[in-house]
mmCIF file of C-alpha atoms and ligand atoms in Angstrom:
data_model
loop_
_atom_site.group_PDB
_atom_site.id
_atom_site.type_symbol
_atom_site.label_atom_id
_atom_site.label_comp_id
_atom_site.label_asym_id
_atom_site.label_seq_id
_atom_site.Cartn_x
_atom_site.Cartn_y
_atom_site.Cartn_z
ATOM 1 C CA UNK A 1 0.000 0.000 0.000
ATOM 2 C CA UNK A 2 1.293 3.222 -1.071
ATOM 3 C CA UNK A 3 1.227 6.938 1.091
ATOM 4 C CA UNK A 4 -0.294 9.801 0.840
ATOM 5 C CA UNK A 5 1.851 12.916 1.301
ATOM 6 C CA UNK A 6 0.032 16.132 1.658
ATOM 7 C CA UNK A 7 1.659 19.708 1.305
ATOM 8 C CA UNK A 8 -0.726 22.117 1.881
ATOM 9 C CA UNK A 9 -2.677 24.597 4.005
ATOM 10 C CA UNK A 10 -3.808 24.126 7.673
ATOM 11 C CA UNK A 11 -6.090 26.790 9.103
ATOM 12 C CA UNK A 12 -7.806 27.625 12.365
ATOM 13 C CA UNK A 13 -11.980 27.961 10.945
ATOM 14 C CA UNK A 14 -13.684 30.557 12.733
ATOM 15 C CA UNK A 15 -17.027 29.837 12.094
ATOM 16 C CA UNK A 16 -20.003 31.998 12.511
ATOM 17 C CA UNK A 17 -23.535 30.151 12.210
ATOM 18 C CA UNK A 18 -26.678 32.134 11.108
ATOM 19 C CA UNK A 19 -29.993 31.737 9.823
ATOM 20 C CA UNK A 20 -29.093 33.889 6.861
ATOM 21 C CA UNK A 21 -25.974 35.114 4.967
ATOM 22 C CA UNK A 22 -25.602 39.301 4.966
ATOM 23 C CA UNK A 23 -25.832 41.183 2.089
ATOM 24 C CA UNK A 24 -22.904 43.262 1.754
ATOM 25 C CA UNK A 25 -23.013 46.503 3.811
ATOM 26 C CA UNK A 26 -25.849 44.560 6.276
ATOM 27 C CA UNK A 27 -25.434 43.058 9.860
ATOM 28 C CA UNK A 28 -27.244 39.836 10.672
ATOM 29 C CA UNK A 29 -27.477 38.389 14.150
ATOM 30 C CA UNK A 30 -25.945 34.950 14.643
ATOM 31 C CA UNK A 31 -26.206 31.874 16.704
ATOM 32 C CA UNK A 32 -22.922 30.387 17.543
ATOM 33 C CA UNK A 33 -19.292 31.081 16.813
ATOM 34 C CA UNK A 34 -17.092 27.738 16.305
ATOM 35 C CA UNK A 35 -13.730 26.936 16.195
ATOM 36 C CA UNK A 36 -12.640 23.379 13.668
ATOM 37 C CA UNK A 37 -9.519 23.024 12.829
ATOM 38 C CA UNK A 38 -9.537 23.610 8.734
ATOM 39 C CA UNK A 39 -7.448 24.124 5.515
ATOM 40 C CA UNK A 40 -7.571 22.375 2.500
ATOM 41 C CA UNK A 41 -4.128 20.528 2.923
ATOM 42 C CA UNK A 42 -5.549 19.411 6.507
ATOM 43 C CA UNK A 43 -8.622 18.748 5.809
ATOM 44 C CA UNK A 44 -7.744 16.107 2.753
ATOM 45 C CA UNK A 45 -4.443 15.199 5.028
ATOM 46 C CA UNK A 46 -7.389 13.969 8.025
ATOM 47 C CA UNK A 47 -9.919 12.264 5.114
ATOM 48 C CA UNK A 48 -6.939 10.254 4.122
ATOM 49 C CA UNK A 49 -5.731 9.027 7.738
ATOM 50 C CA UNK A 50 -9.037 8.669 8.687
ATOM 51 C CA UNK A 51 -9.957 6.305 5.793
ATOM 52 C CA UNK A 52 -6.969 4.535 6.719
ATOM 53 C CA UNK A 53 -4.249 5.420 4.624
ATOM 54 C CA UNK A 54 -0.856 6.180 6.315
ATOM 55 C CA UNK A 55 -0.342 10.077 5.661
ATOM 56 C CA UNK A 56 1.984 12.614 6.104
ATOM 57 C CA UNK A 57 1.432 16.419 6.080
ATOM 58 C CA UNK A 58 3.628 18.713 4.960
ATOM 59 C CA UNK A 59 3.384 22.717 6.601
ATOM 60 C CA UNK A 60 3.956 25.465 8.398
ATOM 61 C CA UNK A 61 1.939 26.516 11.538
ATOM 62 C CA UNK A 62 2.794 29.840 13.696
ATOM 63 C CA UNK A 63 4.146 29.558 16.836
ATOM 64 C CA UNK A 64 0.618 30.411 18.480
ATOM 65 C CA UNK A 65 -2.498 29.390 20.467
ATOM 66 C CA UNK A 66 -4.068 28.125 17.215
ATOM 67 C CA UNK A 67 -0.886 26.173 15.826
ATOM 68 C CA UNK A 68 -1.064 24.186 19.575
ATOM 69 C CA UNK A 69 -4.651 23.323 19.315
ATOM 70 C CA UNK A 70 -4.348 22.481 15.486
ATOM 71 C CA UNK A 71 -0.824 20.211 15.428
ATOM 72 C CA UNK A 72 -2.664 18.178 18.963
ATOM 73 C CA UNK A 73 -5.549 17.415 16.974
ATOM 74 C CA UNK A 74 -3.758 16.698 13.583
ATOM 75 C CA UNK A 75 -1.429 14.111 15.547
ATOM 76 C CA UNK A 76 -4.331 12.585 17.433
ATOM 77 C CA UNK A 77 -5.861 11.595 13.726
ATOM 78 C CA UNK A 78 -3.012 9.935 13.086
ATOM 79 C CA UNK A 79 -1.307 12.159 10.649
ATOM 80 C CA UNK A 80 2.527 12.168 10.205
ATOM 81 C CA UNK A 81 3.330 15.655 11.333
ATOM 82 C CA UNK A 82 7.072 15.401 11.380
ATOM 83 C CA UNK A 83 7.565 17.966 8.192
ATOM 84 C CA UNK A 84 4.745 20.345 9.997
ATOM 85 C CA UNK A 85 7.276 23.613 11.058
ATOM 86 C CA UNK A 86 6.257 25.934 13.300
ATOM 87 C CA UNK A 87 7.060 29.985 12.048
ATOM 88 C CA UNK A 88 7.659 32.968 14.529
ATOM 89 C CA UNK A 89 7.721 35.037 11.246
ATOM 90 C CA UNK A 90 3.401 34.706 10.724
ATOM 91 C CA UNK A 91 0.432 33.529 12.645
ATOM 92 C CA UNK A 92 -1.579 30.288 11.622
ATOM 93 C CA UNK A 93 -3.422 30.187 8.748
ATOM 94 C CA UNK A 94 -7.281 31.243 9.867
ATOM 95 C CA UNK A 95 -10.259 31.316 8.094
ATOM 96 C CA UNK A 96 -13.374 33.045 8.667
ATOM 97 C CA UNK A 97 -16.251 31.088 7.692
ATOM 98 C CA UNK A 98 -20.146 32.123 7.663
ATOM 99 C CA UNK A 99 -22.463 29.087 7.530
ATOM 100 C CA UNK A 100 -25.950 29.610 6.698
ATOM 101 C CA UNK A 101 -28.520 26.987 4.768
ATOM 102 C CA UNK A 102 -26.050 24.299 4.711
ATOM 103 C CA UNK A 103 -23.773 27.022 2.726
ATOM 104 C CA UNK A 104 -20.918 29.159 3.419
ATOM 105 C CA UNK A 105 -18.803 32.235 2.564
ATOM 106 C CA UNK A 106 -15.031 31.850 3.221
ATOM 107 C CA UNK A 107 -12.367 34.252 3.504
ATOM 108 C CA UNK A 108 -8.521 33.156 4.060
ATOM 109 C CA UNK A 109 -5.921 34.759 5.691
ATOM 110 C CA UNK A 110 -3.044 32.332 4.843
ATOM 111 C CA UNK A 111 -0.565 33.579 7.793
ATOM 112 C CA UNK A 112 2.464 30.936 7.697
ATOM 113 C CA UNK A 113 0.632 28.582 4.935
ATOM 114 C CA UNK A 114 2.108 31.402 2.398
ATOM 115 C CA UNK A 115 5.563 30.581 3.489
ATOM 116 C CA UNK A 116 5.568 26.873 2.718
ATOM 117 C CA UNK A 117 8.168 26.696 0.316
ATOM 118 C CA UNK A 118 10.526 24.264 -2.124
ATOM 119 C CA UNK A 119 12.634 23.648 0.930
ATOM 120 C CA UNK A 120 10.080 22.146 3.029
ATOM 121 C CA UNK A 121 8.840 20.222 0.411
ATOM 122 C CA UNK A 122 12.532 18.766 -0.621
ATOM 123 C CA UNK A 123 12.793 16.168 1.575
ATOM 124 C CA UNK A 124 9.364 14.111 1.357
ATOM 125 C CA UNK A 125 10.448 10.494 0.890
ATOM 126 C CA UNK A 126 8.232 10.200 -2.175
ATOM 127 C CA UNK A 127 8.369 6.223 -3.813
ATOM 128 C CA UNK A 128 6.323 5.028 -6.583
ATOM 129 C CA UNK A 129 2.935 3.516 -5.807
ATOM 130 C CA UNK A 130 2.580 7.034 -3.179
ATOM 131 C CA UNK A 131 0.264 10.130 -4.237
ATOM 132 C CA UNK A 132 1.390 13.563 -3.458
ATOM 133 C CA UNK A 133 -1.518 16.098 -2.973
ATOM 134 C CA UNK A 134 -1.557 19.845 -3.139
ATOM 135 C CA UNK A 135 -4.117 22.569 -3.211
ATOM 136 C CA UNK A 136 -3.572 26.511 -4.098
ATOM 137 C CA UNK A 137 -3.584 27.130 -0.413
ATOM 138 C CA UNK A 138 0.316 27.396 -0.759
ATOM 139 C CA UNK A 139 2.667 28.890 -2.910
ATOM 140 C CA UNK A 140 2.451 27.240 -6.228
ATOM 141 C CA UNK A 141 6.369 27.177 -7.400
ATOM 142 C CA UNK A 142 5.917 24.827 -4.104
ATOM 143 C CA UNK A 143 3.801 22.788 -5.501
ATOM 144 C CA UNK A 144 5.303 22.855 -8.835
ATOM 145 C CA UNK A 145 8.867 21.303 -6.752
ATOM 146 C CA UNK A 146 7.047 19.164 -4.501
ATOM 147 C CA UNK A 147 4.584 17.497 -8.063
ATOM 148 C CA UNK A 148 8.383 17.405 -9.956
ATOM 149 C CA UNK A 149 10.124 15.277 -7.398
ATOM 150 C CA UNK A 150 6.770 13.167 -7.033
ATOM 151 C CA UNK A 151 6.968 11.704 -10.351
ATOM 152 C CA UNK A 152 10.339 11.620 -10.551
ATOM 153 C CA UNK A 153 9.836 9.350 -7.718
ATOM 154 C CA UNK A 154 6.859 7.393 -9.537
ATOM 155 C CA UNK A 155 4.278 8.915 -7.503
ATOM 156 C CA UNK A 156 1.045 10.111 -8.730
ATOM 157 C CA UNK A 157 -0.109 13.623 -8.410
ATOM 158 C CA UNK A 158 -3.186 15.170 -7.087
ATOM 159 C CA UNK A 159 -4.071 18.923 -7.485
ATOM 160 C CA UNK A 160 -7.188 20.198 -6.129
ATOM 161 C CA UNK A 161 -6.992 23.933 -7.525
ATOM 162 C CA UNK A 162 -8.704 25.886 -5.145
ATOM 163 C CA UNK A 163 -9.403 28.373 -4.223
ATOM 164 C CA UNK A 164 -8.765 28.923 -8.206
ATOM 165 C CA UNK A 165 -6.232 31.153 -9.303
ATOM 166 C CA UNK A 166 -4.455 31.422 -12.813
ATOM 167 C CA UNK A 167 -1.946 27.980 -13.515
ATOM 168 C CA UNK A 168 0.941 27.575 -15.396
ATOM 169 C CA UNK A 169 0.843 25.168 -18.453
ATOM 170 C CA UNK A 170 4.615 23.415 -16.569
ATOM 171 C CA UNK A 171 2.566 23.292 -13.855
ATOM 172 C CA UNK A 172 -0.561 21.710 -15.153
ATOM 173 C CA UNK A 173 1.152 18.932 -16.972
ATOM 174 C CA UNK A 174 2.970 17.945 -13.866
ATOM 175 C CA UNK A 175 -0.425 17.077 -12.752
ATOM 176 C CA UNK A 176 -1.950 13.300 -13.042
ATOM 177 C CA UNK A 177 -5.109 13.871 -11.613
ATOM 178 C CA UNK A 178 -6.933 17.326 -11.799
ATOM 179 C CA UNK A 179 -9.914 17.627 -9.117
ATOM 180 C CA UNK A 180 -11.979 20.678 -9.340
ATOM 181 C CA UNK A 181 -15.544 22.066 -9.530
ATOM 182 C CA UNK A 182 -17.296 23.142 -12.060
ATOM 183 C CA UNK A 183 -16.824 26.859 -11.523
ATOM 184 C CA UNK A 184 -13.082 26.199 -10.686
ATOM 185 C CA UNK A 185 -12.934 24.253 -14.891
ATOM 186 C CA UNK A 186 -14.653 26.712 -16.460
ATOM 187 C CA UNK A 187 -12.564 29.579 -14.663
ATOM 188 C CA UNK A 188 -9.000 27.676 -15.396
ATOM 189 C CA UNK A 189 -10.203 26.789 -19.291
ATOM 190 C CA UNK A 190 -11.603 30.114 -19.721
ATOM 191 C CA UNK A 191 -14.804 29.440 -20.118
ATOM 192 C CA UNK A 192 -17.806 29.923 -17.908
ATOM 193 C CA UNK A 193 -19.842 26.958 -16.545
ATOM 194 C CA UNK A 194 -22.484 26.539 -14.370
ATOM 195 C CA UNK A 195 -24.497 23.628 -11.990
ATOM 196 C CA UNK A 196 -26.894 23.452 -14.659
ATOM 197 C CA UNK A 197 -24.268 22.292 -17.630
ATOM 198 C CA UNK A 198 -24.732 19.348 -19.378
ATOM 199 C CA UNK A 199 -22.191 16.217 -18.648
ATOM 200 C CA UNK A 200 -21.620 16.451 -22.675
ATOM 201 C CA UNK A 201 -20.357 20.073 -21.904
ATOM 202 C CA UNK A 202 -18.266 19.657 -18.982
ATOM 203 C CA UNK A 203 -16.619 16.896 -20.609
ATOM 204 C CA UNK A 204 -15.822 19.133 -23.550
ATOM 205 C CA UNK A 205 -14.457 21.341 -21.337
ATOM 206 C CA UNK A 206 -12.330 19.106 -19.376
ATOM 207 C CA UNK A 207 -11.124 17.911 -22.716
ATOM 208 C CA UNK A 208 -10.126 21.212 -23.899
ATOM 209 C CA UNK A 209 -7.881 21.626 -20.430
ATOM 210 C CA UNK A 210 -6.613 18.545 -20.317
ATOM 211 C CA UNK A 211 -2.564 19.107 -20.500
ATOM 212 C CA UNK A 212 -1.563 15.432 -21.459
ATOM 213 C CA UNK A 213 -3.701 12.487 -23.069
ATOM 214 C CA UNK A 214 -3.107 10.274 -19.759
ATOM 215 C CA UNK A 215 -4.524 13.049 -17.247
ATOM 216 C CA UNK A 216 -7.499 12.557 -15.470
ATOM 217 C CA UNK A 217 -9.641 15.299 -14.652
ATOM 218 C CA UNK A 218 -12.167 15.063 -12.243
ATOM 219 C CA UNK A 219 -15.147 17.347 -11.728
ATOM 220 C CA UNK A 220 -17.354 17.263 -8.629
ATOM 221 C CA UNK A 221 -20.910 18.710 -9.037
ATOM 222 C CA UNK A 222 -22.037 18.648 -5.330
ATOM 223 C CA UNK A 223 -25.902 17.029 -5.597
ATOM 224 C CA UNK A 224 -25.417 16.096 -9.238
ATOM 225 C CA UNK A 225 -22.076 13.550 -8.398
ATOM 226 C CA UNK A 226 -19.012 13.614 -10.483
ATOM 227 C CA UNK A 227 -17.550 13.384 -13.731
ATOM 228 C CA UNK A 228 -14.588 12.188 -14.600
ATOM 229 C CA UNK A 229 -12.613 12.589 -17.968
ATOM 230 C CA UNK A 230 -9.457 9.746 -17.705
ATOM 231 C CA UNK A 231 -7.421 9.789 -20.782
ATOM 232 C CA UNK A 232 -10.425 9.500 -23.726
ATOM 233 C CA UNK A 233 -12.479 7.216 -20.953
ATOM 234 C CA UNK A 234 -15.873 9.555 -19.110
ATOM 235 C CA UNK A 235 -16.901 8.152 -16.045
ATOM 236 C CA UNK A 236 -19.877 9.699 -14.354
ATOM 237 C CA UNK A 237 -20.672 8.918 -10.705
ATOM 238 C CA UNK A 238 -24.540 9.797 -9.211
ATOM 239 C CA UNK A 239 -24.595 11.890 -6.996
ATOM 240 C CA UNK A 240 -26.144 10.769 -3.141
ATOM 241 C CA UNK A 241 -29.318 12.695 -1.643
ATOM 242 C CA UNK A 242 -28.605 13.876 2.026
ATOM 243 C CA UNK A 243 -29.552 16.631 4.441
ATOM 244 C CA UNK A 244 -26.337 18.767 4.407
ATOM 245 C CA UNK A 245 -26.044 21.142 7.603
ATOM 246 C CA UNK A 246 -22.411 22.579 6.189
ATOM 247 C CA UNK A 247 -20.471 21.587 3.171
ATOM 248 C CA UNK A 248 -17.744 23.157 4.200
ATOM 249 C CA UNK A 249 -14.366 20.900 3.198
ATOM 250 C CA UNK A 250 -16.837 18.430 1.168
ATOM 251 C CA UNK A 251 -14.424 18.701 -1.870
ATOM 252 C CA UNK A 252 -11.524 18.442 0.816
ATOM 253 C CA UNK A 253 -13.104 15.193 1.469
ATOM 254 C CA UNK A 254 -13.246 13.949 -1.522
ATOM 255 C CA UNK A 255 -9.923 14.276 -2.670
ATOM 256 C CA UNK A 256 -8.344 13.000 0.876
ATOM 257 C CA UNK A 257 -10.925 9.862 0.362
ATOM 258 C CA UNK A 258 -9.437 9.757 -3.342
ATOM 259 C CA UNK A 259 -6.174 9.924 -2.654
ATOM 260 C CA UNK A 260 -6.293 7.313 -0.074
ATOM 261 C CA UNK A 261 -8.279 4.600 -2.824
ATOM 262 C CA UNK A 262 -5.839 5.034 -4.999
ATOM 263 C CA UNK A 263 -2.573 5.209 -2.780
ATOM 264 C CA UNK A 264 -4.071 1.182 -1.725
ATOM 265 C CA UNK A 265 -4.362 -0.019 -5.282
ATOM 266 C CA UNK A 266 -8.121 0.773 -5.957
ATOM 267 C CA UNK A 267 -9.342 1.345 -9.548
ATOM 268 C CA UNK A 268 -10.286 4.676 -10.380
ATOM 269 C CA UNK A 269 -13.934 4.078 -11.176
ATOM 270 C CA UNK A 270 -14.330 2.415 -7.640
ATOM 271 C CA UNK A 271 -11.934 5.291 -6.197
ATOM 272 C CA UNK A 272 -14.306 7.927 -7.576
ATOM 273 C CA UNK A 273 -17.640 6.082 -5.966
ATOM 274 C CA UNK A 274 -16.334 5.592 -2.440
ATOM 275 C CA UNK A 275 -14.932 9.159 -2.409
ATOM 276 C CA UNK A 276 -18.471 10.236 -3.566
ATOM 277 C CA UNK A 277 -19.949 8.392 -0.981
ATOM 278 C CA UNK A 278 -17.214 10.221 1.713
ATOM 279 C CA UNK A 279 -17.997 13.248 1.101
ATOM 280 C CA UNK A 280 -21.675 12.883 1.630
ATOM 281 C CA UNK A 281 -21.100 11.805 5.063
ATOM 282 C CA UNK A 282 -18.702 15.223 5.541
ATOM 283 C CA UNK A 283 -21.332 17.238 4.396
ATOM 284 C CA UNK A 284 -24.167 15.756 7.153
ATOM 285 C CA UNK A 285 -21.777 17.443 9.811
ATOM 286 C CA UNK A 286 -20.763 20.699 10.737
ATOM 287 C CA UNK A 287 -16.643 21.872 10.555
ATOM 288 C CA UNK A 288 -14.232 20.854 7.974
ATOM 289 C CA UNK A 289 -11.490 18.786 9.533
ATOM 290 C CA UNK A 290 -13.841 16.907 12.454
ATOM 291 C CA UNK A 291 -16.522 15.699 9.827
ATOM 292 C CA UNK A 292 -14.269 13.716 7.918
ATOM 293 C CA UNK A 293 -15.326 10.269 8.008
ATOM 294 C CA UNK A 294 -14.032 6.629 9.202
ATOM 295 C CA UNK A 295 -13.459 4.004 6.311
ATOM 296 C CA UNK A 296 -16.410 2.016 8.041
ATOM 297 C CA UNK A 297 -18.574 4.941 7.889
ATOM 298 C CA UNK A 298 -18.159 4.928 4.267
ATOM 299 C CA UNK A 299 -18.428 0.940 3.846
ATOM 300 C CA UNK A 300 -21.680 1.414 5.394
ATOM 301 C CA UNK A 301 -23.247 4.039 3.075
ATOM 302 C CA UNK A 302 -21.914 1.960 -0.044
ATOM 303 C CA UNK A 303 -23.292 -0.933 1.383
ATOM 304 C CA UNK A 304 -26.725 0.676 2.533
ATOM 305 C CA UNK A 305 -26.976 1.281 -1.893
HETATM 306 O O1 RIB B 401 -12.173 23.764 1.835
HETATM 307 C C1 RIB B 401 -12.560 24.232 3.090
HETATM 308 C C2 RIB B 401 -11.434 24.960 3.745
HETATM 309 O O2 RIB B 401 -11.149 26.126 3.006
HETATM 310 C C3 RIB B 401 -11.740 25.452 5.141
HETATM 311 O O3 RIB B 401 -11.418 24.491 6.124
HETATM 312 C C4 RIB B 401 -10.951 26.740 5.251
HETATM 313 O O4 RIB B 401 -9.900 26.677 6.156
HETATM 314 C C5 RIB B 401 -10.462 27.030 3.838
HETATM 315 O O5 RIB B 401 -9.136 26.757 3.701
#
């Protein structure tokens, strides 16, 4: 069985619950304030130990309150923290996170998660049957060292690229698995798409981005499922009706849950259905890293139909 090495962002989410989002310029009152321990890196870092794949994380955290709290309960899910370094030069990454209706608004302030750099990344133990994972949380010449020395090593690479920003075309085709939404495709192949597209559309889209004839890109549609273009081969994947209370790191759960499958041998069809069925657990619970589920959580949704 291969590991999963994750370099990416860990946050403190500061999470403000309401029965309504405001409009901009407008005060609502709220009902709670909650503090989860977030970021996409450790959110996808926590699906993947959870689901029982081994898992190492690769930071920075700032030597403060929040960097305690969120390295104790990192380690506690099992998570290889040993290339996590703590910063005096920037707090920890926090995020502050409205939930209303099951949805959210997010803004990021990436404190030491902006200084994760080539260095830290340069001495991951990367071997082939492994899958390196990165988000744009972190710089993204980081990424761009960290995805080189992965296949150099025979690993396969994940990118998750959000929240979207503009990509290199070096940096795309060091990618072997692309997993985005649909707003994050249409924004990085210049197009715009929507919840309502077609599958025959988004696949022509995915098409048109794909950077090599052997990537796979996968796009989740929340409620609808996913759809995934691998080399000239579309898989589609229903999606699962549930009562979501937050969705916040859904798509962080289904690329830790994906990573995971595939870092123990699992086809990618199969890979795609169990992360599917992860992230609709996620979604049933409120906070990012804590709603991650247990592999027999998932075995008993897949079994359940
Ligand atoms: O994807 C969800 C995550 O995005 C949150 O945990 C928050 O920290 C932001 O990074």
């Amino acid at each position: 069985m291969g590991r999963v090495f994750v370099a990416g962002s860990i946050n403190m989410d500061v999470v403000a619950t309401a029965t309504r989002h405001p409009k901009v310029g407008e005060t609502v009152a709220g009902l709670e304030v909650l503090y989860f321990p977030g970021g996409k890196g450790a959110n996808q870092a926590v699906a993947a130990s959870r689901l029982g794949a081994r898992t190492t994380l690769i930071g920075r955290l700032g030597k403060d309150s929040f960097g305690a709290e969120l390295r104790a309960f990192l380690a506690a899910q099992g998570i290889d923290l040993g290339s996590v370094r703590e910063t005096a030069e920037a707090h920890s990454g926090t995020a502050i996170i409205t939930v209303a209706a099951a949805d959210n608004t997010i803004v990021v302030i990436p404190g030491g998660n902006a200084l994760v750099s080539t260095d830290d990344v340069a001495a991951a133990p990367l071997a082939k049957g492994d899958v390196a994972v990165s988000q744009f949380e972190i710089p993204l010449p980081t990424i761009a060292a960290f995805f080189a020395r992965a296949r150099a090593a025979g690993a396969t690479t994940l990118l998750n690229p959000a929240p979207a920003q503009a990509m290199s075309g070096e940096l795309l085709a060091l990618v072997d698995i692309l997993v985005l939404n649909e707003t994050e495709l249409g924004f990085l192949a210049g197009t715009e798409l929507s919840e309502a597209d077609a599958a025959a559309r988004i696949f022509d889209v995915a098409l048109r981005l794909q950077a090599r004839e052997d990537q796979t890109i996968c796009v989740t549609l929340g409620k609808r499922g996913v759809l995934a273009l691998a080399g000239r081969e579309e898989i589609s994947v229903a999606g699962r009706l549930v009562q979501a209370v937050d969705t916040t790191g859904a798509g962080d759960c289904f690329v830790g849950a994906l990573a995971a499958q595939l870092a123990d041998g699992v086809p990618l069809r199969s890979a795609l259905a169990f992360a599917n069925a992860a992230a609709s657990i996620s979604v049933q619970r409120m906070g990012a890293g804590p709603s991650m589920p247990t592999a027999a959580e998932v075995a008993a949704v897949l079994g359940a139909g």
